[in-house]
GROMACS .gro file of C-alpha atoms in nm:
model
   92
    1ARG     CA    1   9.096   4.316  13.444
    2ALA     CA    2   9.053   3.908  13.491
    3LEU     CA    3   9.255   3.755  13.272
    4ASN     CA    4   9.215   3.409  13.053
    5THR     CA    5   9.510   3.185  12.932
    6ALA     CA    6   9.570   3.368  12.562
    7MET     CA    7   9.593   3.703  12.782
    8LEU     CA    8   9.824   3.575  13.051
    9LEU     CA    9  10.042   3.467  12.749
   10GLN     CA   10  10.074   3.788  12.564
   11LEU     CA   11  10.139   3.980  12.897
   12ALA     CA   12  10.400   3.745  12.991
   13SER     CA   13  10.560   3.775  12.636
   14ALA     CA   14  10.497   4.194  12.600
   15ARG     CA   15  10.606   4.279  12.979
   16ALA     CA   16  10.854   4.058  13.089
   17GLY     CA   17  10.988   3.885  12.752
   18LEU     CA   18  10.852   3.535  12.890
   19GLU     CA   19  10.792   3.226  12.650
   20PRO     CA   20  10.446   3.057  12.683
   21GLN     CA   21  10.610   2.762  12.809
   22GLU     CA   22  10.775   2.967  13.098
   23ALA     CA   23  10.452   3.184  13.148
   24LEU     CA   24  10.254   2.874  13.203
   25GLY     CA   25  10.508   2.730  13.390
   26ALA     CA   26  10.530   3.027  13.636
   27ALA     CA   27  10.151   3.049  13.644
   28GLN     CA   28  10.124   2.683  13.718
   29ASP     CA   29  10.384   2.724  13.992
   30LEU     CA   30  10.157   3.024  14.149
   31TYR     CA   31   9.863   2.805  14.137
   32MET     CA   32  10.042   2.520  14.341
   33MET     CA   33  10.120   2.779  14.597
   34ARG     CA   34   9.743   2.866  14.588
   35ALA     CA   35   9.851   3.230  14.519
   36ALA     CA   36   9.665   3.221  14.175
   37ASN     CA   37   9.367   3.044  14.015
   38TYR     CA   38   9.397   2.775  13.772
   39PRO     CA   39   9.615   2.878  13.481
   40ARG     CA   40   9.418   2.746  13.171
   41THR     CA   41   9.081   2.908  13.125
   42GLU     CA   42   8.897   3.074  12.845
   43THR     CA   43   8.663   3.269  13.109
   44ASP     CA   44   8.789   3.626  13.141
   45GLU     CA   45   8.499   3.763  13.404
   46TYR     CA   46   8.485   3.700  13.826
   47PRO     CA   47   8.150   3.601  13.934
   48PRO     CA   48   7.940   3.847  14.127
   49ASP     CA   49   8.072   3.720  14.489
   50PHE     CA   50   8.430   3.658  14.393
   51ASP     CA   51   8.623   3.773  14.719
   52PHE     CA   52   8.876   3.994  14.603
   53LYS     CA   53   9.020   4.124  14.947
   54ALA     CA   54   9.057   3.755  15.040
   55VAL     CA   55   9.297   3.695  14.780
   56LEU     CA   56   9.489   3.971  14.882
   57ARG     CA   57   9.477   3.882  15.219
   58SER     CA   58   9.632   3.494  15.132
   59LEU     CA   59   9.908   3.691  14.936
   60GLU     CA   60  10.023   3.866  15.196
   61GLY     CA   61  10.161   3.571  15.331
   62ILE     CA   62  10.407   3.481  15.050
   63PRO     CA   63  10.703   3.725  15.075
   64ASP     CA   64  10.700   3.866  14.706
   65CYS     CA   65  10.392   3.940  14.734
   66ALA     CA   66  10.330   4.077  15.046
   67GLU     CA   67  10.361   4.466  15.015
   68ARG     CA   68  10.185   4.516  14.706
   69ALA     CA   69   9.910   4.276  14.865
   70ARG     CA   70   9.891   4.557  15.142
   71ARG     CA   71   9.904   4.851  14.944
   72LEU     CA   72   9.603   4.685  14.757
   73LEU     CA   73   9.394   4.644  15.070
   74GLY     CA   74   9.445   4.970  15.133
   75ALA     CA   75   9.309   5.133  14.830
   76ASP     CA   76   8.983   5.179  14.760
   77PHE     CA   77   8.907   4.969  14.419
   78GLY     CA   78   8.571   4.864  14.248
   79ASN     CA   79   8.545   4.522  14.077
   80PRO     CA   80   8.705   4.480  13.723
   81PRO     CA   81   8.542   4.534  13.380
   82THR     CA   82   8.303   4.243  13.292
   83GLY     CA   83   8.435   4.010  13.058
   84SER     CA   84   8.302   3.670  12.913
   85GLY     CA   85   8.188   3.376  13.166
   86GLN     CA   86   8.311   3.092  12.979
   87GLY     CA   87   8.218   2.853  13.276
   88ASP     CA   88   8.513   2.602  13.237
   89HIS     CA   89   8.738   2.820  13.564
   90GLU     CA   90   8.804   3.123  13.704
   91PRO     CA   91   8.981   3.371  13.553
   92ILE     CA   92   9.353   3.415  13.641
   0.00000   0.00000   0.00000
């Protein structure tokens, strides 16, 4: 599912025990490495022409992400469920 900022913070807290500042810092670092979209957004819907496989191919170049990206590239998956496009930035 596509994440907006609030959903990112909730998941980071629930699954990784991160404080909001830590989660946003990590998301910002991923954004600066071009491994994630801009982390401050209210949008939780990808545009219809979003190229998920291109994103996964770019993650293959990041050692900590490469194996999972390759597995996902080999999987048959559809587009995520629709959400709410707020028009500010693409989801995380």
